[in-house]
PDB file of C-alpha atoms in Angstrom:
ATOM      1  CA  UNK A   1      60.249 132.677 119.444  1.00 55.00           C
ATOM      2  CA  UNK A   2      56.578 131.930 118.410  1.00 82.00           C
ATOM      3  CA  UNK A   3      54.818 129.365 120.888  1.00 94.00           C
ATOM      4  CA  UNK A   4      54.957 125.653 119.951  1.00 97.00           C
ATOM      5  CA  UNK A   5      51.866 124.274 120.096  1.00 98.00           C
ATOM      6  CA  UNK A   6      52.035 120.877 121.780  1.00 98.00           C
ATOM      7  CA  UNK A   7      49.627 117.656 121.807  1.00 98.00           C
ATOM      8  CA  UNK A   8      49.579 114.810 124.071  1.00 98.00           C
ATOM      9  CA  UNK A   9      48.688 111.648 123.654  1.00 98.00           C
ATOM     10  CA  UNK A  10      47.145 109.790 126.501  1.00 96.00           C
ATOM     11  CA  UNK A  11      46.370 112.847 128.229  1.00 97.00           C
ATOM     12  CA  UNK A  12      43.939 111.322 130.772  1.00 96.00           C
ATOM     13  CA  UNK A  13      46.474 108.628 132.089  1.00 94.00           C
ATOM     14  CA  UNK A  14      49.344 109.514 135.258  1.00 92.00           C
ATOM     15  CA  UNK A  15      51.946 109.990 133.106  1.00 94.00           C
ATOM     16  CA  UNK A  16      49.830 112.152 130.522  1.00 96.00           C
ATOM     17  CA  UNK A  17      48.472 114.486 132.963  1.00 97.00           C
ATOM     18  CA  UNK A  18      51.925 115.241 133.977  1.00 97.00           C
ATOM     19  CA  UNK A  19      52.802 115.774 130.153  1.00 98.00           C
ATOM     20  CA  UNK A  20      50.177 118.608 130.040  1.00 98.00           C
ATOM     21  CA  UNK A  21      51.241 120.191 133.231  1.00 97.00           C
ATOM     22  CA  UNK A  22      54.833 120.021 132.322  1.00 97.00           C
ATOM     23  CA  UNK A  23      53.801 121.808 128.725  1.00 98.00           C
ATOM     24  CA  UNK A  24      52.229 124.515 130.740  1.00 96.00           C
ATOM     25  CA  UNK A  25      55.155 125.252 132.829  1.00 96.00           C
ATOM     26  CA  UNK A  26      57.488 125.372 130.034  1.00 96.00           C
ATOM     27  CA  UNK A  27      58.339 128.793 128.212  1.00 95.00           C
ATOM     28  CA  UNK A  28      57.652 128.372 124.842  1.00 96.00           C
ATOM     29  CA  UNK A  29      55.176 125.546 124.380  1.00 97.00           C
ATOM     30  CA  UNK A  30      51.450 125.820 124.996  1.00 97.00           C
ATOM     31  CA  UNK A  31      49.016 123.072 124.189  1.00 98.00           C
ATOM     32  CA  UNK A  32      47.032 122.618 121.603  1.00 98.00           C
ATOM     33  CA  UNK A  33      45.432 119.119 121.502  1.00 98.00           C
ATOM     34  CA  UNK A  34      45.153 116.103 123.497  1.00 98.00           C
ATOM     35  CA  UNK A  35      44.176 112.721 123.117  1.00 97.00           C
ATOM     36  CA  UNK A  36      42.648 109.581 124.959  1.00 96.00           C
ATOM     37  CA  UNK A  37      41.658 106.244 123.593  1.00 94.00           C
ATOM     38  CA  UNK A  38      38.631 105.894 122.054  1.00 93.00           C
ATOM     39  CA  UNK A  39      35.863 105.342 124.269  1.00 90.00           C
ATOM     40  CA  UNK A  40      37.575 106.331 127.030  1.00 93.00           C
ATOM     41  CA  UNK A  41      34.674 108.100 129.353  1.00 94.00           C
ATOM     42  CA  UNK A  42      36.492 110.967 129.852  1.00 96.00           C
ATOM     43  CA  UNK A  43      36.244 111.445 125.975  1.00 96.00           C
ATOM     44  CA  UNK A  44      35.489 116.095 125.324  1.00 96.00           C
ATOM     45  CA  UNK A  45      36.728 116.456 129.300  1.00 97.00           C
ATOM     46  CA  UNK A  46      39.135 119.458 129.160  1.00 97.00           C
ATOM     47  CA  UNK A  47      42.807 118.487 129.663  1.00 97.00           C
ATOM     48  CA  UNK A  48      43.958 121.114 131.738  1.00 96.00           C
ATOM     49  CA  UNK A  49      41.400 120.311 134.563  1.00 97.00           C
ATOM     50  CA  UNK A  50      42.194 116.730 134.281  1.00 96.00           C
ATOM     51  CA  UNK A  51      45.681 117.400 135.045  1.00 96.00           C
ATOM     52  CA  UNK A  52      44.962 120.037 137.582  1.00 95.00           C
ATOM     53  CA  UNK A  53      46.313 123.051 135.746  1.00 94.00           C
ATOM     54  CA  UNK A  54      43.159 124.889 135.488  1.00 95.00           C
ATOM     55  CA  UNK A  55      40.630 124.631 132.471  1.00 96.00           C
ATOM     56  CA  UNK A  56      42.676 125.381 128.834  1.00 96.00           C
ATOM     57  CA  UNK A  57      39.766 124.926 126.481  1.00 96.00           C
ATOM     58  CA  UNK A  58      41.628 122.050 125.160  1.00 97.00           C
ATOM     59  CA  UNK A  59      39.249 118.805 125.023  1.00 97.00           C
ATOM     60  CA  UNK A  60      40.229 115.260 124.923  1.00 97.00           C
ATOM     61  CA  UNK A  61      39.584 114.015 121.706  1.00 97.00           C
ATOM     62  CA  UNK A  62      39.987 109.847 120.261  1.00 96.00           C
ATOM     63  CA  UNK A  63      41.389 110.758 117.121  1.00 96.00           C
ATOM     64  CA  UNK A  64      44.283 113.107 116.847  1.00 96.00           C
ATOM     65  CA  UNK A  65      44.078 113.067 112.820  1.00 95.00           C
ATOM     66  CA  UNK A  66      40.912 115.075 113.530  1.00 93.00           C
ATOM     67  CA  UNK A  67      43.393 117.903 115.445  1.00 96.00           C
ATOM     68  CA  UNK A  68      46.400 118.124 113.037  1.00 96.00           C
ATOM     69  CA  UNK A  69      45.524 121.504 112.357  1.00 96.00           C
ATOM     70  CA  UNK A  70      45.950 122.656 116.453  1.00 97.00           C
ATOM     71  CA  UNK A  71      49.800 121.142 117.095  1.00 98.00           C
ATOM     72  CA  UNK A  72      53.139 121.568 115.450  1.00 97.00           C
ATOM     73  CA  UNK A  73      54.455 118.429 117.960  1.00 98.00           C
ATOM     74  CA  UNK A  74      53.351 115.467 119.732  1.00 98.00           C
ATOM     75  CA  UNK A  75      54.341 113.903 123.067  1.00 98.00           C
ATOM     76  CA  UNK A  76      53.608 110.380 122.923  1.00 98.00           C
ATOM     77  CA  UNK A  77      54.353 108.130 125.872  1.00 97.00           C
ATOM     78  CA  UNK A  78      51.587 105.230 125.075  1.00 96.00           C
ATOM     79  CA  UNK A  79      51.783 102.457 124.185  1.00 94.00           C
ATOM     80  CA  UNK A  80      53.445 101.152 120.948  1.00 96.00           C
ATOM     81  CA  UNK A  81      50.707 100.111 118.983  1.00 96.00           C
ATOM     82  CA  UNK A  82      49.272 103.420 119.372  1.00 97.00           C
ATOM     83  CA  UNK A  83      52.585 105.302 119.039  1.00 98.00           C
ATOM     84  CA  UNK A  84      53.118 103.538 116.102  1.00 98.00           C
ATOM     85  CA  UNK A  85      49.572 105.052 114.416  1.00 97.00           C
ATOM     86  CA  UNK A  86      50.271 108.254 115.620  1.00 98.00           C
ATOM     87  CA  UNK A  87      53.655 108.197 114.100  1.00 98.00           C
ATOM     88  CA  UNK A  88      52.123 108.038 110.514  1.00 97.00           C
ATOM     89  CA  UNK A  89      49.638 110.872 111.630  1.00 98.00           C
ATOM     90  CA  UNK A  90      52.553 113.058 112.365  1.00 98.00           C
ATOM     91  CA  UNK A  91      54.591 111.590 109.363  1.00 97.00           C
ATOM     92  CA  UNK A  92      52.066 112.326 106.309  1.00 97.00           C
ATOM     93  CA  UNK A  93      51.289 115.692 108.232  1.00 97.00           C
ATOM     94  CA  UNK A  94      54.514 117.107 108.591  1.00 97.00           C
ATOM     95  CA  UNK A  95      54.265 117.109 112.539  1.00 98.00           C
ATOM     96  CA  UNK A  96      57.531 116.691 114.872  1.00 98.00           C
ATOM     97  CA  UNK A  97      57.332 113.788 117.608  1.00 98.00           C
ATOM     98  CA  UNK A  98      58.579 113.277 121.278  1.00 98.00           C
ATOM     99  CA  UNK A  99      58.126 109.027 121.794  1.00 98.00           C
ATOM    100  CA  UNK A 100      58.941 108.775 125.499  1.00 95.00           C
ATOM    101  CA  UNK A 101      56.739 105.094 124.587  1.00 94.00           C
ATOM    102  CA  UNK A 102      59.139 101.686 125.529  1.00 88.00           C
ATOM    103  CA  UNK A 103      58.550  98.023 124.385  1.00 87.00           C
ATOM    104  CA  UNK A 104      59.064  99.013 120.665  1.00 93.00           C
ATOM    105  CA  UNK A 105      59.828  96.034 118.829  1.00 93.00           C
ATOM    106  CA  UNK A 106      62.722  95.776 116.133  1.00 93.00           C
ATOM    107  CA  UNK A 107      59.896  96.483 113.156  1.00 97.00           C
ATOM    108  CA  UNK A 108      58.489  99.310 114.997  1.00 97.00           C
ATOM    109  CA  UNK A 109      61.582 101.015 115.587  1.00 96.00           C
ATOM    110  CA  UNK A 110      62.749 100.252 112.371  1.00 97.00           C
ATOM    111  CA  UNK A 111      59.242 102.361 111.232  1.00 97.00           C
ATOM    112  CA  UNK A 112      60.379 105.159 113.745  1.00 98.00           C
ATOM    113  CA  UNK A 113      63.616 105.767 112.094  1.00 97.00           C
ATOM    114  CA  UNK A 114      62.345 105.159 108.243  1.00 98.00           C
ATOM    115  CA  UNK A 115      59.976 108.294 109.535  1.00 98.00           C
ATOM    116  CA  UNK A 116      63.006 110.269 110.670  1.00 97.00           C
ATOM    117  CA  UNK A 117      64.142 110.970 107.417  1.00 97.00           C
ATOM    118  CA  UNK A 118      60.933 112.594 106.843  1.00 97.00           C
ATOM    119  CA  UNK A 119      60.116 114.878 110.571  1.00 98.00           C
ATOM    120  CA  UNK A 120      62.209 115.909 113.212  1.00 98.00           C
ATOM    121  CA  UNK A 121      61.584 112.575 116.203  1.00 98.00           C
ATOM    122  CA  UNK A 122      63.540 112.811 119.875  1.00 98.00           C
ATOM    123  CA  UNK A 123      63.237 108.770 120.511  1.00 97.00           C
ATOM    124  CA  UNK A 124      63.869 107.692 124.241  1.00 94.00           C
ATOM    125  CA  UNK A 125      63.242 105.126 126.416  1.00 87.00           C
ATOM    126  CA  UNK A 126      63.648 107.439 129.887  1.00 89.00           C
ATOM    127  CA  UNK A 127      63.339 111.081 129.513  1.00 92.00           C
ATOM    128  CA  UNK A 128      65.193 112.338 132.734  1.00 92.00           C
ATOM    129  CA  UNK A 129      68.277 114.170 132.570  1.00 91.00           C
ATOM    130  CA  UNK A 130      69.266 112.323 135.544  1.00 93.00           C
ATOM    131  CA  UNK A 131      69.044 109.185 133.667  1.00 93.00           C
ATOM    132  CA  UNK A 132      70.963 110.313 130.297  1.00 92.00           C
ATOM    133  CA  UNK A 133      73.839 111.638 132.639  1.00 94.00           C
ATOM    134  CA  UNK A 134      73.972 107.640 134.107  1.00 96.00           C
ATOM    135  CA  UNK A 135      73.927 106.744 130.454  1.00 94.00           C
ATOM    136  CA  UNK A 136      77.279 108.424 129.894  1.00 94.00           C
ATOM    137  CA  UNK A 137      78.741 107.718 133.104  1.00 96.00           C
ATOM    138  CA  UNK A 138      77.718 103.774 132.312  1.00 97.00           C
ATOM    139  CA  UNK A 139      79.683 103.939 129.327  1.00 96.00           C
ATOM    140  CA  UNK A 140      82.791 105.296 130.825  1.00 96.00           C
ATOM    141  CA  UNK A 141      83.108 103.292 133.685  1.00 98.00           C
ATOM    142  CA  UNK A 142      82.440 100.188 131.235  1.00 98.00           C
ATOM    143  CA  UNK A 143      85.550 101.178 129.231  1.00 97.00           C
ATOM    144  CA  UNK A 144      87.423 101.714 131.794  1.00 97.00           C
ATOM    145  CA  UNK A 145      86.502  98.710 133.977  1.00 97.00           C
ATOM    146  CA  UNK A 146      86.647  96.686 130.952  1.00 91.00           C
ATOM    147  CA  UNK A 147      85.667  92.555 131.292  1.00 92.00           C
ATOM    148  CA  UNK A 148      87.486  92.246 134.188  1.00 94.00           C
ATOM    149  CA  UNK A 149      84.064  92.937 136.130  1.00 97.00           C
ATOM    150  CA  UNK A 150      80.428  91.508 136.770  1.00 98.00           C
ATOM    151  CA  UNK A 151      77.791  93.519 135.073  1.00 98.00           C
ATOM    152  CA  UNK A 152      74.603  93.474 136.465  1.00 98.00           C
ATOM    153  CA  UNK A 153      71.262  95.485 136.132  1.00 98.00           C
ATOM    154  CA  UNK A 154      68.728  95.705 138.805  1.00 98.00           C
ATOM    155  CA  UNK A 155      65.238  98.004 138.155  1.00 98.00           C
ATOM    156  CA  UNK A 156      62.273  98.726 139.954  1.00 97.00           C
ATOM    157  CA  UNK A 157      58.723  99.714 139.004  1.00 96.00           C
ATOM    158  CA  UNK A 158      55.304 100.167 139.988  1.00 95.00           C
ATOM    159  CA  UNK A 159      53.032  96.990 139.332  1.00 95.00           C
ATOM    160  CA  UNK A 160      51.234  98.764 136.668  1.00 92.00           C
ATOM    161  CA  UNK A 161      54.292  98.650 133.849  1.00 92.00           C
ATOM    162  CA  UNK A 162      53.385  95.885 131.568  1.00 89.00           C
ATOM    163  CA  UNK A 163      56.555  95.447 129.942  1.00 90.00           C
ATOM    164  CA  UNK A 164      60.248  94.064 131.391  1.00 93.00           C
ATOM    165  CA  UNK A 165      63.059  94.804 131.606  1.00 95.00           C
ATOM    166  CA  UNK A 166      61.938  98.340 131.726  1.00 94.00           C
ATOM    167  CA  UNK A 167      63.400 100.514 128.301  1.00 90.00           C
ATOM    168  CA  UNK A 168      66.200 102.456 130.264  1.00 93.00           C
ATOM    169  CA  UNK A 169      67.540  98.858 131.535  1.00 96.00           C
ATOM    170  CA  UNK A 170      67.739  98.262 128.121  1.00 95.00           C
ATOM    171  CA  UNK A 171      69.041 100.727 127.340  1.00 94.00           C
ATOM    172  CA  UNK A 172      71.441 100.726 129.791  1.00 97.00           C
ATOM    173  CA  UNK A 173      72.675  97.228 128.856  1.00 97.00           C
ATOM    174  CA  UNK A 174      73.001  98.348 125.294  1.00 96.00           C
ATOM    175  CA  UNK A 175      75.279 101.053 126.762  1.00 96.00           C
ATOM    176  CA  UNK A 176      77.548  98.440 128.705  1.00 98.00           C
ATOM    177  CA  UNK A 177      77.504  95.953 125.749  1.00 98.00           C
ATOM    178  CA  UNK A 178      78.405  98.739 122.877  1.00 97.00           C
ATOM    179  CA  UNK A 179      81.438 100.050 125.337  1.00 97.00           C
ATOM    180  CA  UNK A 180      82.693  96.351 125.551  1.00 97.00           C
ATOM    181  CA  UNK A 181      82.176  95.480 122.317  1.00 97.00           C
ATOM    182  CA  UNK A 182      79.545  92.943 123.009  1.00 97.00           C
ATOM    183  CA  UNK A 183      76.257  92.386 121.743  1.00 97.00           C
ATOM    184  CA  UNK A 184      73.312  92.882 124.216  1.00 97.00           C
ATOM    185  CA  UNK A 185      71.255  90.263 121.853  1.00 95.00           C
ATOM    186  CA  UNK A 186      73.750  87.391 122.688  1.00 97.00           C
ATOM    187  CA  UNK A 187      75.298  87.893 126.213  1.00 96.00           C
ATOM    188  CA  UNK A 188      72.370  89.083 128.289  1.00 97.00           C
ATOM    189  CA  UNK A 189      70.673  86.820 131.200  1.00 97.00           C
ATOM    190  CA  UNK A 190      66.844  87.828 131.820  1.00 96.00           C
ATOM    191  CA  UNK A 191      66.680  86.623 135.760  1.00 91.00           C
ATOM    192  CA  UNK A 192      67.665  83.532 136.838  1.00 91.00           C
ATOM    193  CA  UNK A 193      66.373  80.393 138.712  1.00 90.00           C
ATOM    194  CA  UNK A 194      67.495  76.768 139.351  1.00 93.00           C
ATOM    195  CA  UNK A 195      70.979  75.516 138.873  1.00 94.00           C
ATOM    196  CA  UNK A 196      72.400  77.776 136.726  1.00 91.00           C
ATOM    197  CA  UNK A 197      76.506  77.099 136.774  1.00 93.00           C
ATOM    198  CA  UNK A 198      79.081  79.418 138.047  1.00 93.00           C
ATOM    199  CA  UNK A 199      77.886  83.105 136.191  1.00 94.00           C
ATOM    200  CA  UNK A 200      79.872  83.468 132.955  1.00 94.00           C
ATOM    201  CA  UNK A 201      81.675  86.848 132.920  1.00 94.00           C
ATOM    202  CA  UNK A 202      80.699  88.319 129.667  1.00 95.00           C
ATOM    203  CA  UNK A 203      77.343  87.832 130.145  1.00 97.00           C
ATOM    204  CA  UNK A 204      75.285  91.481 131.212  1.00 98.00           C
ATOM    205  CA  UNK A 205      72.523  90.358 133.790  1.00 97.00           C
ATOM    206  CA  UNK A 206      68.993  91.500 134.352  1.00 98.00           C
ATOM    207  CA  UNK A 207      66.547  91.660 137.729  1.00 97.00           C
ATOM    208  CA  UNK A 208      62.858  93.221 137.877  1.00 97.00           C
ATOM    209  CA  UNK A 209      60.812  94.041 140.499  1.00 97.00           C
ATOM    210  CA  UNK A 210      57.514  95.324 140.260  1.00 97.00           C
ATOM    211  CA  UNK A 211      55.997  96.597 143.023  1.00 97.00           C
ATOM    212  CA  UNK A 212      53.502  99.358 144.926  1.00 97.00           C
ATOM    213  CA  UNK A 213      54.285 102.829 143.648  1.00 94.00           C
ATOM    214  CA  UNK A 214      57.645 102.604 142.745  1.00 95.00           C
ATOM    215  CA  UNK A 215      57.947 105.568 139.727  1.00 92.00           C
ATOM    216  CA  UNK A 216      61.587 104.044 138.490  1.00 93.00           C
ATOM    217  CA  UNK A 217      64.748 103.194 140.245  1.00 96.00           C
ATOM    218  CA  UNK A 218      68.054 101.914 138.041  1.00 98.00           C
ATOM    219  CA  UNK A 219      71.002 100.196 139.744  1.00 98.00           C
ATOM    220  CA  UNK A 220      74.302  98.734 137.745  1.00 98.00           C
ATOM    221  CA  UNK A 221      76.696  97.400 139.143  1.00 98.00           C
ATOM    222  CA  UNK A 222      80.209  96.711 137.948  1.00 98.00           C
ATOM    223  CA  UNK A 223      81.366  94.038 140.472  1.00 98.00           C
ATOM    224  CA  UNK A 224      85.100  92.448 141.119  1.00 96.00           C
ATOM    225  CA  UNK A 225      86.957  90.797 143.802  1.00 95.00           C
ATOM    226  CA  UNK A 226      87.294  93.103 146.849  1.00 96.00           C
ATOM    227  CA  UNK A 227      85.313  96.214 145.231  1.00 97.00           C
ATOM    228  CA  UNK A 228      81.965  97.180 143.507  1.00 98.00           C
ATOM    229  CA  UNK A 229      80.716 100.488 141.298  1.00 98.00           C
ATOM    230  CA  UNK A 230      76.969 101.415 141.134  1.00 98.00           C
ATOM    231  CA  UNK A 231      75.527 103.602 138.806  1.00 98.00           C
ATOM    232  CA  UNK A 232      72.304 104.648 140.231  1.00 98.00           C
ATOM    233  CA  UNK A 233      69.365 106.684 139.193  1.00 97.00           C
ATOM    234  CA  UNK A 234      66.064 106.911 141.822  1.00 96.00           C
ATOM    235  CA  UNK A 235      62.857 108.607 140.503  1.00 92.00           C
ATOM    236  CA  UNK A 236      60.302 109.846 142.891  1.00 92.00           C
ATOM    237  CA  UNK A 237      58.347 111.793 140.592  1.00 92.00           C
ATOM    238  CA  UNK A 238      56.832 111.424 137.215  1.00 92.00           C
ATOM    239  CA  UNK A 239      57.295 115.387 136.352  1.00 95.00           C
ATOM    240  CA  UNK A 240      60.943 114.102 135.612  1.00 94.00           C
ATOM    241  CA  UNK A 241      60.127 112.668 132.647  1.00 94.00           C
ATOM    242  CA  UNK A 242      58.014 114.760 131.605  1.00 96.00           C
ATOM    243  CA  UNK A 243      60.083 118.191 132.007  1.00 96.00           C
ATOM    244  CA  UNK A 244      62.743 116.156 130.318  1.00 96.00           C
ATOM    245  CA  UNK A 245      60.076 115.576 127.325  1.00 97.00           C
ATOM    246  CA  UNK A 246      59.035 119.434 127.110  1.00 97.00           C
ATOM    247  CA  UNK A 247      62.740 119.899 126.937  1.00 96.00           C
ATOM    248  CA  UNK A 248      63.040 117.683 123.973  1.00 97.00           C
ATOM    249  CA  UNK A 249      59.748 119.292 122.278  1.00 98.00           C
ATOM    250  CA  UNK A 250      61.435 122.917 122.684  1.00 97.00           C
ATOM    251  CA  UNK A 251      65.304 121.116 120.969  1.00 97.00           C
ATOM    252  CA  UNK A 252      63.309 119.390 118.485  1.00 97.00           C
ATOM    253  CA  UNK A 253      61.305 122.232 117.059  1.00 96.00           C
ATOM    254  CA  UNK A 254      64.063 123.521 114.820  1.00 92.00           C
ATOM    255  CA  UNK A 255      65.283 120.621 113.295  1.00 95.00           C
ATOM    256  CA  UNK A 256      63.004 119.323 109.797  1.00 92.00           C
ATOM    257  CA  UNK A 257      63.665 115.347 110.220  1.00 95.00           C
ATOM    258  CA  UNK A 258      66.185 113.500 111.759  1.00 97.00           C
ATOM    259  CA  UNK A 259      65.956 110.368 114.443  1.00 98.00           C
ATOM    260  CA  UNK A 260      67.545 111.887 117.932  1.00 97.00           C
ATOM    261  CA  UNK A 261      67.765 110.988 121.596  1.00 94.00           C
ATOM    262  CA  UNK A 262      68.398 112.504 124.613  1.00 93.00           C
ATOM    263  CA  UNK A 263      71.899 112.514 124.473  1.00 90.00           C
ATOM    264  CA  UNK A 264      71.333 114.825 121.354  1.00 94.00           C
ATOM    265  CA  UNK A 265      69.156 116.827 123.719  1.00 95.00           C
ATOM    266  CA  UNK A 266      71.374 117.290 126.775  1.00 93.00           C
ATOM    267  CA  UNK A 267      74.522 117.702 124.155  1.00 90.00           C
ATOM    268  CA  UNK A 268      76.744 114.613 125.964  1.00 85.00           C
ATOM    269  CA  UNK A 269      78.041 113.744 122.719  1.00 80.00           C
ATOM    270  CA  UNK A 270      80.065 116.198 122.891  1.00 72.00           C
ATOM    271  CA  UNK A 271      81.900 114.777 126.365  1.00 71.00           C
TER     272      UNK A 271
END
């Protein structure tokens, strides 16, 4: 198999340095652009020393239109604003996607899925295997627990994550709500505070904490009278993610257009 050459997007940031070193480390990929936003001071700095990989003669660049011609995929874990421009980059060039980006808005991933019937996209909110495994464990223990429990979701991040709930709470309400028919949009309870009233058992509730240098812990509970089930998932490393990403670049590179997750990824459709 011929190397995929991979770009990052945000390549400066925590979460894009680990990108690049988890490209590096992965057979089959090598990269072949990187990005920062523009006027960023670290602007023509070479990515691999930023992440601490050694020099790669790749330098960051503003505009990744100016680099279509070095990357058959992007790895995009922005912000959506600036996934969403990079999107139409890849789009009208032909170029595959990774969006590991959260906070997407119904428009925007309505725009992410018109441009999956034109290149191959892996769209997910959490990129760890670890995480898609809770995914299909949430939605068995939801079908079989049924609305005879308490649902509740609990997630912690660092205090630089701008948006909340985090995506993979979302996500995992989406899950719960799908298995028991419900719909996330009308039974879900975003904290709570004051006199509330006894807690209504179809609703699917929500907690954030944001604190320190927490990378991102997941807790649900499915709670009854005399007994509880958690579904957990603890990250203490960003390279989670990010292998989880390279793994989607490396699945993705066959496939011409089409709108996938991880759980296309991993193959847990098939359980």
């Amino acid at each position: 198999m011929s190397e995929i050459r991979i770009a990052v997007a945000g390549a400066a940031g925590r979460m894009g340095r680990t990108l690049v070193e988890a490209v590096i480390e992965t057979e089959g990929l090598v990269l072949g652009a990187a990005s920062e936003t523009p006027g960023s001071s670290l602007i023509g700095a070479d990515a691999g020393a930023l992440a601490g990989v050694g020099r790669l003669g790749v330098p960051l660049v503003a505009d990744l239109a100016d680099k279509t011609g070095a990357f058959d995929e992007l790895i995009d874990f922005t912000a959506p604003a600036a996934t969403l421009a990079h999107l139409e980059i890849c789009r009208s060039t032909g170029k595959r996607m990774v969006i590991g980006t959260t906070g997407f808005d119904e428009t925007q991933r309505a725009a992410i899925a018109s441009a999956g019937e034109q290149i191959g996209i892996v769209l997910a909110p959490n990129m760890s295997v670890g995480v898609n495994l809770c995914f299909k464990l949430l939605d068995i223990a939801a079908r079989v627990l049924g609305d005879e429990v308490d649902i509740e979701i609990i997630e912690a991040h660092h205090r630089h994550k701008v948006d909340a709930p985090s995506g993979t709470a979302l996500r995992m309400g989406e899950v719960v709500a799908s298995a028991l028919g419900r719909d996330l949009n009308e039974v879900a309870v975003y904290g709570r505070e004051g006199y509330t009233g006894p807690r209504e058992r179809t609703t699917i509730g929500f907690e954030t904490i944001r604190a320190g240098d927490v990378v991102g812990e997941h807790s649900v509970w499915f709670a009854a009278d005399g007994e509880r089930v958690e579904i957990a998932h603890k990250a203490s490393s960003r390279m989670t993610f990010a292998r989880g990403a390279a793994r989607a670049a490396v699945w993705i590179s066959d496939r011409a257009q089409g709108l996938y997750d991880m759980q296309d990824v991993l193959g847990l459709r098939a359980y």
